[in-house]
Amino acid sequence: MKNLFLLVFLFPIVLCAQYQYEPSQEHPYGLPNPAAPSELLDFAPLIGECQCLSQVRKPDQSWAEPVKMIWRFKYIMNGMAIQDETLKEDGTYSGSIRQFSQDSTRWYVHYYSYPSVATSLPVWEGNKKEDDKIILYREQKAPNGTEGFFRITFSEMDGDGFKWIGEWVDKSESFVYPTWKIDCSNSKFENSFDKEKRKIIAATKVFSKAYMNGDFETIANSYTKDAKIFPNNTDIISGREAIKERWMLGAGTKILHHELLPLEIKFFGNYAHDYGYYQGKSENKDGSIANWRGKYVVIWKKEDGEWKMYLDIWNRIQDQTRP
C-alpha cells in the first residue's frame, strides 16, 4: 500500500519533469527545449503577447482602417516548436505552427484561420537573415497570372515587439506589392518580472555591441565592481580592471557578430540567474571567417539600480546542425 501511495504521488512529478518545457503557470508561454535546433531561438523575441494594429489593402489599393488584435507566441511540443495565434477585434482569427527542419535548414510555417477553414494548410518556408529579419515565402500567382511569391517579413524584433509585412513579389523580387501589414512594436504585455527581464536583455545587447566595437571600457562596466569571470583553462579573474584586460587579449580579432540567447532568467531579490547560448562570427588576422557558438551562465546583481554581471562563465560547443 505504501509503495502504491509513492507511485501515485510521484507519477505527476515524473510527467512534469518529462514535459518540463511545456507552457505552465511559471512559464505561461513555455520554454525552448535545449535539444531543439538552435534556430528555434530565431523567434525568441516574439514569445509572449503583443497588442497590434493590423491593416489590409482594399481592392481600390488604399489601406483599410487598422484593426486591433492580440498576437500570442508560445513554445509547444515540449519546447520543440512554436505556435502563434492572432485574435482580432473584427472576429477573425488565425494561427500557425512553426517548425525548423535541420535537414533542409529552413523554417516551415503552417497557417490556419477562422471563419475560413482550410482542408490543407498553406505552408511558408524561409530563414532568419543576417540583418536579423525573418523572411518566409510561398509560391503564389498574381491576379494577372504572373508567377511569384507571397513574402512575409518579420523585422525590428526586440523586447518591445516587432513589425510584420506581407507582400506579393515577382520571381526576381524586383516588383514588390504590400497587401497586409501589422505593427506590434511598443506594445508587449508585461509584468514586473518581464520589465526586469527586458532590462537584463537590454544589458546583454549593450555588451554585444561593445564587443563588436572593441569598446572594452563598456565591456568592463557591464560587470559589477566585485565581478568574477571563469574563462576556459585559466584561473578565476576578479574585478573590473582585470576583466577588462582579459577581454582585451582578443583585440586582434574583429568581431563581426555577437548575441546572447537566454533560455531562462529568474530573479532572487537583487540577484538573477541567466543561462542560455551565445553565438557569433569573427574575422581572424589572416582574413578567415569563423562562426562559433557556446553556452553560458550569468549571475546578475543590481549595482546602483542597474543590472550588471556578477559571475560569468561560458564555454564553446560544437554545433552539429551546421556545416
PDB file of C-alpha atoms in Angstrom:
ATOM      1  CA  MET A   1       0.000   0.000   0.000  1.00  0.00           C
ATOM      2  CA  LYS A   2       2.862   2.336   0.877  1.00  0.00           C
ATOM      3  CA  ASN A   3       4.536   1.636  -2.472  1.00  0.00           C
ATOM      4  CA  LEU A   4       1.256   2.354  -4.271  1.00  0.00           C
ATOM      5  CA  PHE A   5       0.970   5.695  -2.477  1.00  0.00           C
ATOM      6  CA  LEU A   6       4.509   6.629  -3.511  1.00  0.00           C
ATOM      7  CA  LEU A   7       3.767   5.676  -7.136  1.00  0.00           C
ATOM      8  CA  VAL A   8       0.604   7.809  -7.214  1.00  0.00           C
ATOM      9  CA  PHE A   9       2.458  10.691  -5.565  1.00  0.00           C
ATOM     10  CA  LEU A  10       5.488  10.553  -7.846  1.00  0.00           C
ATOM     11  CA  PHE A  11       3.652   9.957 -11.158  1.00  0.00           C
ATOM     12  CA  PRO A  12       2.629  13.627 -11.693  1.00  0.00           C
ATOM     13  CA  ILE A  13       6.165  14.726 -10.792  1.00  0.00           C
ATOM     14  CA  VAL A  14       7.633  12.348 -13.372  1.00  0.00           C
ATOM     15  CA  LEU A  15       5.226  13.619 -16.025  1.00  0.00           C
ATOM     16  CA  CYS A  16       6.044  17.226 -15.122  1.00  0.00           C
ATOM     17  CA  ALA A  17       9.777  16.553 -15.411  1.00  0.00           C
ATOM     18  CA  GLN A  18       9.294  14.721 -18.698  1.00  0.00           C
ATOM     19  CA  TYR A  19       7.449  17.655 -20.281  1.00  0.00           C
ATOM     20  CA  GLN A  20       9.187  20.481 -18.427  1.00  0.00           C
ATOM     21  CA  TYR A  21       9.283  22.806 -21.458  1.00  0.00           C
ATOM     22  CA  GLU A  22       5.513  22.888 -21.993  1.00  0.00           C
ATOM     23  CA  PRO A  23       3.585  26.062 -21.033  1.00  0.00           C
ATOM     24  CA  SER A  24       2.980  26.124 -17.278  1.00  0.00           C
ATOM     25  CA  GLN A  25       1.902  28.504 -14.529  1.00  0.00           C
ATOM     26  CA  GLU A  26       5.512  29.559 -14.022  1.00  0.00           C
ATOM     27  CA  HIS A  27       6.233  29.759 -17.768  1.00  0.00           C
ATOM     28  CA  PRO A  28       2.897  30.545 -19.479  1.00  0.00           C
ATOM     29  CA  TYR A  29       4.496  30.616 -22.931  1.00  0.00           C
ATOM     30  CA  GLY A  30       6.646  27.533 -22.432  1.00  0.00           C
ATOM     31  CA  LEU A  31      10.422  27.225 -22.772  1.00  0.00           C
ATOM     32  CA  PRO A  32      12.720  26.271 -25.667  1.00  0.00           C
ATOM     33  CA  ASN A  33      13.951  22.702 -25.403  1.00  0.00           C
ATOM     34  CA  PRO A  34      17.778  22.561 -25.352  1.00  0.00           C
ATOM     35  CA  ALA A  35      17.529  19.533 -27.669  1.00  0.00           C
ATOM     36  CA  ALA A  36      15.741  21.599 -30.338  1.00  0.00           C
ATOM     37  CA  PRO A  37      17.663  23.146 -33.255  1.00  0.00           C
ATOM     38  CA  SER A  38      19.365  26.366 -32.157  1.00  0.00           C
ATOM     39  CA  GLU A  39      17.355  28.205 -34.853  1.00  0.00           C
ATOM     40  CA  LEU A  40      14.280  27.772 -32.638  1.00  0.00           C
ATOM     41  CA  LEU A  41      15.539  30.899 -30.885  1.00  0.00           C
ATOM     42  CA  ASP A  42      15.064  32.948 -34.075  1.00  0.00           C
ATOM     43  CA  PHE A  43      11.546  33.646 -32.806  1.00  0.00           C
ATOM     44  CA  ALA A  44      12.570  34.066 -29.137  1.00  0.00           C
ATOM     45  CA  PRO A  45      11.963  37.873 -29.116  1.00  0.00           C
ATOM     46  CA  LEU A  46       8.343  37.236 -30.192  1.00  0.00           C
ATOM     47  CA  ILE A  47       7.441  34.802 -27.396  1.00  0.00           C
ATOM     48  CA  GLY A  48       4.618  36.290 -25.299  1.00  0.00           C
ATOM     49  CA  GLU A  49       1.698  38.546 -26.217  1.00  0.00           C
ATOM     50  CA  CYS A  50       1.582  41.814 -28.115  1.00  0.00           C
ATOM     51  CA  GLN A  51      -1.156  44.340 -28.772  1.00  0.00           C
ATOM     52  CA  CYS A  52      -1.020  45.013 -32.509  1.00  0.00           C
ATOM     53  CA  LEU A  53      -2.630  47.010 -35.300  1.00  0.00           C
ATOM     54  CA  SER A  54      -3.456  45.103 -38.498  1.00  0.00           C
ATOM     55  CA  GLN A  55      -4.074  46.784 -41.872  1.00  0.00           C
ATOM     56  CA  VAL A  56      -5.008  45.160 -45.171  1.00  0.00           C
ATOM     57  CA  ARG A  57      -5.016  46.553 -48.701  1.00  0.00           C
ATOM     58  CA  LYS A  58      -8.508  47.185 -50.127  1.00  0.00           C
ATOM     59  CA  PRO A  59      -9.499  46.382 -53.744  1.00  0.00           C
ATOM     60  CA  ASP A  60      -9.112  50.079 -54.649  1.00  0.00           C
ATOM     61  CA  GLN A  61      -5.470  49.775 -53.447  1.00  0.00           C
ATOM     62  CA  SER A  62      -5.995  52.048 -50.437  1.00  0.00           C
ATOM     63  CA  TRP A  63      -5.337  50.797 -46.912  1.00  0.00           C
ATOM     64  CA  ALA A  64      -8.257  49.850 -44.674  1.00  0.00           C
ATOM     65  CA  GLU A  65      -8.550  51.266 -41.169  1.00  0.00           C
ATOM     66  CA  PRO A  66      -6.311  49.486 -38.630  1.00  0.00           C
ATOM     67  CA  VAL A  67      -7.896  46.644 -36.671  1.00  0.00           C
ATOM     68  CA  LYS A  68      -6.758  45.960 -33.116  1.00  0.00           C
ATOM     69  CA  MET A  69      -5.576  42.448 -32.369  1.00  0.00           C
ATOM     70  CA  ILE A  70      -3.561  40.356 -29.942  1.00  0.00           C
ATOM     71  CA  TRP A  71      -0.703  38.258 -31.315  1.00  0.00           C
ATOM     72  CA  ARG A  72       0.452  35.473 -28.995  1.00  0.00           C
ATOM     73  CA  PHE A  73       3.532  33.240 -29.434  1.00  0.00           C
ATOM     74  CA  LYS A  74       4.447  30.208 -27.306  1.00  0.00           C
ATOM     75  CA  TYR A  75       6.643  27.107 -27.353  1.00  0.00           C
ATOM     76  CA  ILE A  76       4.797  23.831 -27.935  1.00  0.00           C
ATOM     77  CA  MET A  77       5.588  20.110 -28.317  1.00  0.00           C
ATOM     78  CA  ASN A  78       7.705  20.238 -25.159  1.00  0.00           C
ATOM     79  CA  GLY A  79       9.697  23.184 -26.466  1.00  0.00           C
ATOM     80  CA  MET A  80      10.498  21.729 -29.906  1.00  0.00           C
ATOM     81  CA  ALA A  81       8.295  24.048 -32.000  1.00  0.00           C
ATOM     82  CA  ILE A  82       6.415  27.357 -31.834  1.00  0.00           C
ATOM     83  CA  GLN A  83       2.721  28.113 -32.138  1.00  0.00           C
ATOM     84  CA  ASP A  84       1.180  31.541 -32.587  1.00  0.00           C
ATOM     85  CA  GLU A  85      -2.352  32.872 -32.833  1.00  0.00           C
ATOM     86  CA  THR A  86      -3.981  36.205 -33.594  1.00  0.00           C
ATOM     87  CA  LEU A  87      -7.223  37.373 -32.006  1.00  0.00           C
ATOM     88  CA  LYS A  88      -8.755  40.293 -33.902  1.00  0.00           C
ATOM     89  CA  GLU A  89     -11.486  42.670 -32.772  1.00  0.00           C
ATOM     90  CA  ASP A  90     -13.405  42.057 -36.014  1.00  0.00           C
ATOM     91  CA  GLY A  91     -13.951  38.402 -35.029  1.00  0.00           C
ATOM     92  CA  THR A  92     -11.414  36.872 -37.418  1.00  0.00           C
ATOM     93  CA  TYR A  93      -8.673  34.671 -36.009  1.00  0.00           C
ATOM     94  CA  SER A  94      -5.629  32.866 -37.323  1.00  0.00           C
ATOM     95  CA  GLY A  95      -2.646  30.851 -36.199  1.00  0.00           C
ATOM     96  CA  SER A  96       0.471  28.996 -37.270  1.00  0.00           C
ATOM     97  CA  ILE A  97       2.659  26.075 -36.298  1.00  0.00           C
ATOM     98  CA  ARG A  98       6.339  26.912 -36.823  1.00  0.00           C
ATOM     99  CA  GLN A  99       8.966  24.163 -37.105  1.00  0.00           C
ATOM    100  CA  PHE A 100      12.606  24.305 -38.148  1.00  0.00           C
ATOM    101  CA  SER A 101      13.915  21.420 -40.246  1.00  0.00           C
ATOM    102  CA  GLN A 102      17.569  20.525 -39.754  1.00  0.00           C
ATOM    103  CA  ASP A 103      17.508  18.525 -42.992  1.00  0.00           C
ATOM    104  CA  SER A 104      16.597  21.465 -45.221  1.00  0.00           C
ATOM    105  CA  THR A 105      17.913  24.128 -42.766  1.00  0.00           C
ATOM    106  CA  ARG A 106      14.787  26.237 -43.091  1.00  0.00           C
ATOM    107  CA  TRP A 107      11.601  27.147 -41.292  1.00  0.00           C
ATOM    108  CA  TYR A 108       8.222  25.664 -42.266  1.00  0.00           C
ATOM    109  CA  VAL A 109       5.170  27.632 -41.186  1.00  0.00           C
ATOM    110  CA  HIS A 110       1.718  26.022 -41.451  1.00  0.00           C
ATOM    111  CA  TYR A 111      -1.090  28.596 -41.414  1.00  0.00           C
ATOM    112  CA  TYR A 112      -4.774  28.278 -40.460  1.00  0.00           C
ATOM    113  CA  SER A 113      -7.597  30.759 -39.863  1.00  0.00           C
ATOM    114  CA  TYR A 114     -11.250  31.360 -38.898  1.00  0.00           C
ATOM    115  CA  PRO A 115     -14.004  31.725 -40.117  1.00  0.00           C
ATOM    116  CA  SER A 116     -12.497  30.167 -43.258  1.00  0.00           C
ATOM    117  CA  VAL A 117     -11.401  26.570 -42.747  1.00  0.00           C
ATOM    118  CA  ALA A 118      -8.660  25.131 -44.984  1.00  0.00           C
ATOM    119  CA  THR A 119      -8.768  21.417 -45.850  1.00  0.00           C
ATOM    120  CA  SER A 120      -4.984  21.555 -46.303  1.00  0.00           C
ATOM    121  CA  LEU A 121      -2.774  24.127 -44.598  1.00  0.00           C
ATOM    122  CA  PRO A 122      -0.727  26.528 -46.738  1.00  0.00           C
ATOM    123  CA  VAL A 123       2.985  26.446 -45.945  1.00  0.00           C
ATOM    124  CA  TRP A 124       5.586  29.233 -45.950  1.00  0.00           C
ATOM    125  CA  GLU A 125       9.322  28.477 -45.991  1.00  0.00           C
ATOM    126  CA  GLY A 126      12.322  30.609 -45.128  1.00  0.00           C
ATOM    127  CA  ASN A 127      15.089  31.639 -42.751  1.00  0.00           C
ATOM    128  CA  LYS A 128      16.426  34.338 -40.466  1.00  0.00           C
ATOM    129  CA  LYS A 129      18.781  36.611 -42.405  1.00  0.00           C
ATOM    130  CA  GLU A 130      21.990  38.328 -41.308  1.00  0.00           C
ATOM    131  CA  ASP A 131      20.099  41.612 -40.854  1.00  0.00           C
ATOM    132  CA  ASP A 132      18.017  39.827 -38.168  1.00  0.00           C
ATOM    133  CA  LYS A 133      14.884  39.739 -40.331  1.00  0.00           C
ATOM    134  CA  ILE A 134      12.932  36.500 -40.728  1.00  0.00           C
ATOM    135  CA  ILE A 135      11.711  36.131 -44.318  1.00  0.00           C
ATOM    136  CA  LEU A 136       9.284  33.426 -45.456  1.00  0.00           C
ATOM    137  CA  TYR A 137       7.957  32.588 -48.946  1.00  0.00           C
ATOM    138  CA  ARG A 138       5.048  30.760 -50.534  1.00  0.00           C
ATOM    139  CA  GLU A 139       4.545  30.450 -54.286  1.00  0.00           C
ATOM    140  CA  GLN A 140       1.538  32.461 -55.438  1.00  0.00           C
ATOM    141  CA  LYS A 141       0.453  33.859 -58.795  1.00  0.00           C
ATOM    142  CA  ALA A 142      -0.629  37.463 -59.205  1.00  0.00           C
ATOM    143  CA  PRO A 143      -4.239  38.106 -60.359  1.00  0.00           C
ATOM    144  CA  ASN A 144      -2.908  38.513 -63.922  1.00  0.00           C
ATOM    145  CA  GLY A 145      -1.221  35.103 -63.792  1.00  0.00           C
ATOM    146  CA  THR A 146       2.346  36.321 -63.220  1.00  0.00           C
ATOM    147  CA  GLU A 147       4.463  33.795 -61.309  1.00  0.00           C
ATOM    148  CA  GLY A 148       5.727  34.983 -57.945  1.00  0.00           C
ATOM    149  CA  PHE A 149       5.593  34.623 -54.184  1.00  0.00           C
ATOM    150  CA  PHE A 150       3.727  35.905 -51.195  1.00  0.00           C
ATOM    151  CA  ARG A 151       6.599  37.074 -48.979  1.00  0.00           C
ATOM    152  CA  ILE A 152       6.327  37.548 -45.230  1.00  0.00           C
ATOM    153  CA  THR A 153       8.898  39.569 -43.269  1.00  0.00           C
ATOM    154  CA  PHE A 154       9.352  39.897 -39.503  1.00  0.00           C
ATOM    155  CA  SER A 155      11.554  42.865 -38.563  1.00  0.00           C
ATOM    156  CA  GLU A 156      12.542  45.112 -35.629  1.00  0.00           C
ATOM    157  CA  MET A 157      12.165  42.152 -33.251  1.00  0.00           C
ATOM    158  CA  ASP A 158      13.082  43.008 -29.656  1.00  0.00           C
ATOM    159  CA  GLY A 159      11.638  43.131 -26.165  1.00  0.00           C
ATOM    160  CA  ASP A 160       9.165  45.835 -27.196  1.00  0.00           C
ATOM    161  CA  GLY A 161       7.550  43.853 -30.000  1.00  0.00           C
ATOM    162  CA  PHE A 162       8.043  43.578 -33.755  1.00  0.00           C
ATOM    163  CA  LYS A 163       6.749  44.537 -37.194  1.00  0.00           C
ATOM    164  CA  TRP A 164       5.320  42.250 -39.880  1.00  0.00           C
ATOM    165  CA  ILE A 165       4.515  42.777 -43.537  1.00  0.00           C
ATOM    166  CA  GLY A 166       3.007  40.556 -46.229  1.00  0.00           C
ATOM    167  CA  GLU A 167       3.874  41.375 -49.853  1.00  0.00           C
ATOM    168  CA  TRP A 168       3.428  39.877 -53.288  1.00  0.00           C
ATOM    169  CA  VAL A 169       6.747  39.802 -55.176  1.00  0.00           C
ATOM    170  CA  ASP A 170       7.685  38.533 -58.605  1.00  0.00           C
ATOM    171  CA  LYS A 171      10.251  35.767 -59.061  1.00  0.00           C
ATOM    172  CA  SER A 172      13.152  38.237 -59.170  1.00  0.00           C
ATOM    173  CA  GLU A 173      11.721  40.212 -56.218  1.00  0.00           C
ATOM    174  CA  SER A 174      12.193  43.394 -58.244  1.00  0.00           C
ATOM    175  CA  PHE A 175       8.453  44.128 -58.091  1.00  0.00           C
ATOM    176  CA  VAL A 176       7.003  44.368 -54.571  1.00  0.00           C
ATOM    177  CA  TYR A 177       3.360  44.990 -53.697  1.00  0.00           C
ATOM    178  CA  PRO A 178       2.465  45.135 -49.959  1.00  0.00           C
ATOM    179  CA  THR A 179      -1.006  43.741 -49.180  1.00  0.00           C
ATOM    180  CA  TRP A 180      -1.021  43.400 -45.373  1.00  0.00           C
ATOM    181  CA  LYS A 181       0.979  44.982 -42.560  1.00  0.00           C
ATOM    182  CA  ILE A 182       0.933  44.532 -38.785  1.00  0.00           C
ATOM    183  CA  ASP A 183       2.610  46.754 -36.218  1.00  0.00           C
ATOM    184  CA  CYS A 184       3.261  45.122 -32.835  1.00  0.00           C
ATOM    185  CA  SER A 185       6.004  47.486 -31.666  1.00  0.00           C
ATOM    186  CA  ASN A 186       5.992  49.112 -28.223  1.00  0.00           C
ATOM    187  CA  SER A 187       3.007  47.071 -27.118  1.00  0.00           C
ATOM    188  CA  LYS A 188       4.136  43.883 -25.408  1.00  0.00           C
ATOM    189  CA  PHE A 189       2.189  42.794 -22.342  1.00  0.00           C
ATOM    190  CA  GLU A 190       4.480  42.524 -19.361  1.00  0.00           C
ATOM    191  CA  ASN A 191       4.501  42.234 -15.597  1.00  0.00           C
ATOM    192  CA  SER A 192       7.169  43.478 -13.173  1.00  0.00           C
ATOM    193  CA  PHE A 193       9.339  40.417 -13.832  1.00  0.00           C
ATOM    194  CA  ASP A 194       9.024  40.987 -17.591  1.00  0.00           C
ATOM    195  CA  LYS A 195      10.245  44.550 -17.124  1.00  0.00           C
ATOM    196  CA  GLU A 196      13.294  43.362 -15.216  1.00  0.00           C
ATOM    197  CA  LYS A 197      13.957  40.697 -17.857  1.00  0.00           C
ATOM    198  CA  ARG A 198      13.865  43.384 -20.513  1.00  0.00           C
ATOM    199  CA  LYS A 199      16.468  45.370 -18.584  1.00  0.00           C
ATOM    200  CA  ILE A 200      18.769  42.343 -18.437  1.00  0.00           C
ATOM    201  CA  ILE A 201      18.237  41.564 -22.134  1.00  0.00           C
ATOM    202  CA  ALA A 202      18.989  45.225 -22.925  1.00  0.00           C
ATOM    203  CA  ALA A 203      22.200  44.931 -20.890  1.00  0.00           C
ATOM    204  CA  THR A 204      23.243  41.868 -22.927  1.00  0.00           C
ATOM    205  CA  LYS A 205      22.712  43.837 -26.140  1.00  0.00           C
ATOM    206  CA  VAL A 206      24.901  46.670 -24.808  1.00  0.00           C
ATOM    207  CA  PHE A 207      27.594  44.093 -24.048  1.00  0.00           C
ATOM    208  CA  SER A 208      27.334  42.518 -27.533  1.00  0.00           C
ATOM    209  CA  LYS A 209      27.521  45.905 -29.256  1.00  0.00           C
ATOM    210  CA  ALA A 210      30.559  46.874 -27.194  1.00  0.00           C
ATOM    211  CA  TYR A 211      32.228  43.539 -28.001  1.00  0.00           C
ATOM    212  CA  MET A 212      31.681  44.055 -31.726  1.00  0.00           C
ATOM    213  CA  ASN A 213      33.001  47.627 -31.499  1.00  0.00           C
ATOM    214  CA  GLY A 214      36.035  46.725 -29.383  1.00  0.00           C
ATOM    215  CA  ASP A 215      34.732  49.050 -26.657  1.00  0.00           C
ATOM    216  CA  PHE A 216      36.482  47.434 -23.697  1.00  0.00           C
ATOM    217  CA  GLU A 217      35.535  50.206 -21.274  1.00  0.00           C
ATOM    218  CA  THR A 218      31.839  49.494 -21.805  1.00  0.00           C
ATOM    219  CA  ILE A 219      32.526  45.757 -21.562  1.00  0.00           C
ATOM    220  CA  ALA A 220      34.203  46.278 -18.177  1.00  0.00           C
ATOM    221  CA  ASN A 221      31.336  48.458 -16.954  1.00  0.00           C
ATOM    222  CA  SER A 222      28.889  45.667 -17.835  1.00  0.00           C
ATOM    223  CA  TYR A 223      30.260  43.886 -14.736  1.00  0.00           C
ATOM    224  CA  THR A 224      29.897  44.741 -11.053  1.00  0.00           C
ATOM    225  CA  LYS A 225      32.900  46.139  -9.217  1.00  0.00           C
ATOM    226  CA  ASP A 226      33.424  42.769  -7.497  1.00  0.00           C
ATOM    227  CA  ALA A 227      32.601  40.638 -10.552  1.00  0.00           C
ATOM    228  CA  LYS A 228      34.322  37.376 -11.415  1.00  0.00           C
ATOM    229  CA  ILE A 229      34.626  35.604 -14.759  1.00  0.00           C
ATOM    230  CA  PHE A 230      35.507  31.965 -15.409  1.00  0.00           C
ATOM    231  CA  PRO A 231      37.191  31.558 -18.835  1.00  0.00           C
ATOM    232  CA  ASN A 232      38.334  28.154 -20.068  1.00  0.00           C
ATOM    233  CA  ASN A 233      41.722  26.845 -18.976  1.00  0.00           C
ATOM    234  CA  THR A 234      42.585  29.693 -16.616  1.00  0.00           C
ATOM    235  CA  ASP A 235      42.082  30.829 -13.035  1.00  0.00           C
ATOM    236  CA  ILE A 236      39.109  32.867 -11.863  1.00  0.00           C
ATOM    237  CA  ILE A 237      39.555  36.531 -12.838  1.00  0.00           C
ATOM    238  CA  SER A 238      38.218  39.124 -10.370  1.00  0.00           C
ATOM    239  CA  GLY A 239      37.450  42.838 -10.604  1.00  0.00           C
ATOM    240  CA  ARG A 240      36.660  45.178 -13.467  1.00  0.00           C
ATOM    241  CA  GLU A 241      40.208  46.122 -14.406  1.00  0.00           C
ATOM    242  CA  ALA A 242      41.390  42.508 -14.565  1.00  0.00           C
ATOM    243  CA  ILE A 243      38.261  41.527 -16.512  1.00  0.00           C
ATOM    244  CA  LYS A 244      38.878  44.398 -18.950  1.00  0.00           C
ATOM    245  CA  GLU A 245      42.464  43.208 -19.514  1.00  0.00           C
ATOM    246  CA  ARG A 246      41.220  39.667 -20.138  1.00  0.00           C
ATOM    247  CA  TRP A 247      38.773  40.799 -22.835  1.00  0.00           C
ATOM    248  CA  MET A 248      41.478  42.948 -24.439  1.00  0.00           C
ATOM    249  CA  LEU A 249      43.533  39.815 -25.159  1.00  0.00           C
ATOM    250  CA  GLY A 250      41.354  39.233 -28.220  1.00  0.00           C
ATOM    251  CA  ALA A 251      41.770  42.754 -29.601  1.00  0.00           C
ATOM    252  CA  GLY A 252      43.455  41.473 -32.777  1.00  0.00           C
ATOM    253  CA  THR A 253      40.311  39.631 -33.875  1.00  0.00           C
ATOM    254  CA  LYS A 254      37.453  41.568 -35.472  1.00  0.00           C
ATOM    255  CA  ILE A 255      34.078  40.556 -34.053  1.00  0.00           C
ATOM    256  CA  LEU A 256      31.505  40.710 -36.854  1.00  0.00           C
ATOM    257  CA  HIS A 257      28.528  39.446 -34.872  1.00  0.00           C
ATOM    258  CA  HIS A 258      27.722  38.528 -31.274  1.00  0.00           C
ATOM    259  CA  GLU A 259      24.463  37.822 -29.478  1.00  0.00           C
ATOM    260  CA  LEU A 260      23.235  36.134 -26.315  1.00  0.00           C
ATOM    261  CA  LEU A 261      20.166  33.896 -26.473  1.00  0.00           C
ATOM    262  CA  PRO A 262      18.826  33.420 -22.923  1.00  0.00           C
ATOM    263  CA  LEU A 263      16.760  30.313 -22.202  1.00  0.00           C
ATOM    264  CA  GLU A 264      15.775  31.300 -18.672  1.00  0.00           C
ATOM    265  CA  ILE A 265      16.075  34.349 -16.435  1.00  0.00           C
ATOM    266  CA  LYS A 266      14.955  34.049 -12.801  1.00  0.00           C
ATOM    267  CA  PHE A 267      15.077  36.631 -10.031  1.00  0.00           C
ATOM    268  CA  PHE A 268      16.101  36.376  -6.381  1.00  0.00           C
ATOM    269  CA  GLY A 269      15.740  39.853  -4.918  1.00  0.00           C
ATOM    270  CA  ASN A 270      18.664  41.935  -6.185  1.00  0.00           C
ATOM    271  CA  TYR A 271      20.153  38.902  -7.926  1.00  0.00           C
ATOM    272  CA  ALA A 272      19.115  36.981 -11.039  1.00  0.00           C
ATOM    273  CA  HIS A 273      20.429  33.920 -12.809  1.00  0.00           C
ATOM    274  CA  ASP A 274      20.502  33.688 -16.572  1.00  0.00           C
ATOM    275  CA  TYR A 275      21.576  30.787 -18.755  1.00  0.00           C
ATOM    276  CA  GLY A 276      21.438  30.051 -22.456  1.00  0.00           C
ATOM    277  CA  TYR A 277      23.521  30.114 -25.624  1.00  0.00           C
ATOM    278  CA  TYR A 278      25.721  32.672 -27.327  1.00  0.00           C
ATOM    279  CA  GLN A 279      26.732  32.807 -30.971  1.00  0.00           C
ATOM    280  CA  GLY A 280      28.839  34.960 -33.211  1.00  0.00           C
ATOM    281  CA  LYS A 281      31.135  35.448 -36.165  1.00  0.00           C
ATOM    282  CA  SER A 282      34.674  36.804 -36.252  1.00  0.00           C
ATOM    283  CA  GLU A 283      37.365  37.687 -38.774  1.00  0.00           C
ATOM    284  CA  ASN A 284      40.803  36.369 -37.891  1.00  0.00           C
ATOM    285  CA  LYS A 285      44.100  38.146 -38.535  1.00  0.00           C
ATOM    286  CA  ASP A 286      44.626  36.071 -41.698  1.00  0.00           C
ATOM    287  CA  GLY A 287      41.234  37.210 -43.068  1.00  0.00           C
ATOM    288  CA  SER A 288      39.470  33.891 -42.481  1.00  0.00           C
ATOM    289  CA  ILE A 289      35.942  33.927 -41.060  1.00  0.00           C
ATOM    290  CA  ALA A 290      34.960  31.821 -38.060  1.00  0.00           C
ATOM    291  CA  ASN A 291      31.422  31.062 -36.877  1.00  0.00           C
ATOM    292  CA  TRP A 292      31.101  29.964 -33.261  1.00  0.00           C
ATOM    293  CA  ARG A 293      28.571  29.303 -30.534  1.00  0.00           C
ATOM    294  CA  GLY A 294      28.542  28.167 -26.950  1.00  0.00           C
ATOM    295  CA  LYS A 295      26.643  28.086 -23.673  1.00  0.00           C
ATOM    296  CA  TYR A 296      26.814  30.399 -20.675  1.00  0.00           C
ATOM    297  CA  VAL A 297      25.589  31.028 -17.146  1.00  0.00           C
ATOM    298  CA  VAL A 298      25.493  34.533 -15.674  1.00  0.00           C
ATOM    299  CA  ILE A 299      24.600  35.661 -12.163  1.00  0.00           C
ATOM    300  CA  TRP A 300      23.381  39.252 -12.345  1.00  0.00           C
ATOM    301  CA  LYS A 301      23.388  41.714  -9.457  1.00  0.00           C
ATOM    302  CA  LYS A 302      21.839  45.142  -9.116  1.00  0.00           C
ATOM    303  CA  GLU A 303      24.506  47.786  -8.609  1.00  0.00           C
ATOM    304  CA  ASP A 304      23.448  51.430  -8.311  1.00  0.00           C
ATOM    305  CA  GLY A 305      19.996  50.447  -9.634  1.00  0.00           C
ATOM    306  CA  GLU A 306      21.335  48.724 -12.784  1.00  0.00           C
ATOM    307  CA  TRP A 307      21.657  45.033 -13.617  1.00  0.00           C
ATOM    308  CA  LYS A 308      25.318  44.092 -14.056  1.00  0.00           C
ATOM    309  CA  MET A 309      27.091  40.762 -14.402  1.00  0.00           C
ATOM    310  CA  TYR A 310      28.493  39.461 -11.114  1.00  0.00           C
ATOM    311  CA  LEU A 311      29.527  35.917 -12.098  1.00  0.00           C
ATOM    312  CA  ASP A 312      30.077  34.984 -15.756  1.00  0.00           C
ATOM    313  CA  ILE A 313      31.046  31.544 -17.054  1.00  0.00           C
ATOM    314  CA  TRP A 314      30.965  30.327 -20.659  1.00  0.00           C
ATOM    315  CA  ASN A 315      32.414  27.710 -22.980  1.00  0.00           C
ATOM    316  CA  ARG A 316      32.164  26.952 -26.659  1.00  0.00           C
ATOM    317  CA  ILE A 317      30.397  23.935 -28.109  1.00  0.00           C
ATOM    318  CA  GLN A 318      30.415  22.283 -31.483  1.00  0.00           C
ATOM    319  CA  ASP A 319      27.178  22.888 -33.374  1.00  0.00           C
ATOM    320  CA  GLN A 320      26.219  19.607 -35.021  1.00  0.00           C
ATOM    321  CA  THR A 321      23.382  21.215 -37.002  1.00  0.00           C
ATOM    322  CA  ARG A 322      25.682  23.364 -39.138  1.00  0.00           C
ATOM    323  CA  PRO A 323      28.457  22.523 -41.599  1.00  0.00           C
TER     324      PRO A 323
END
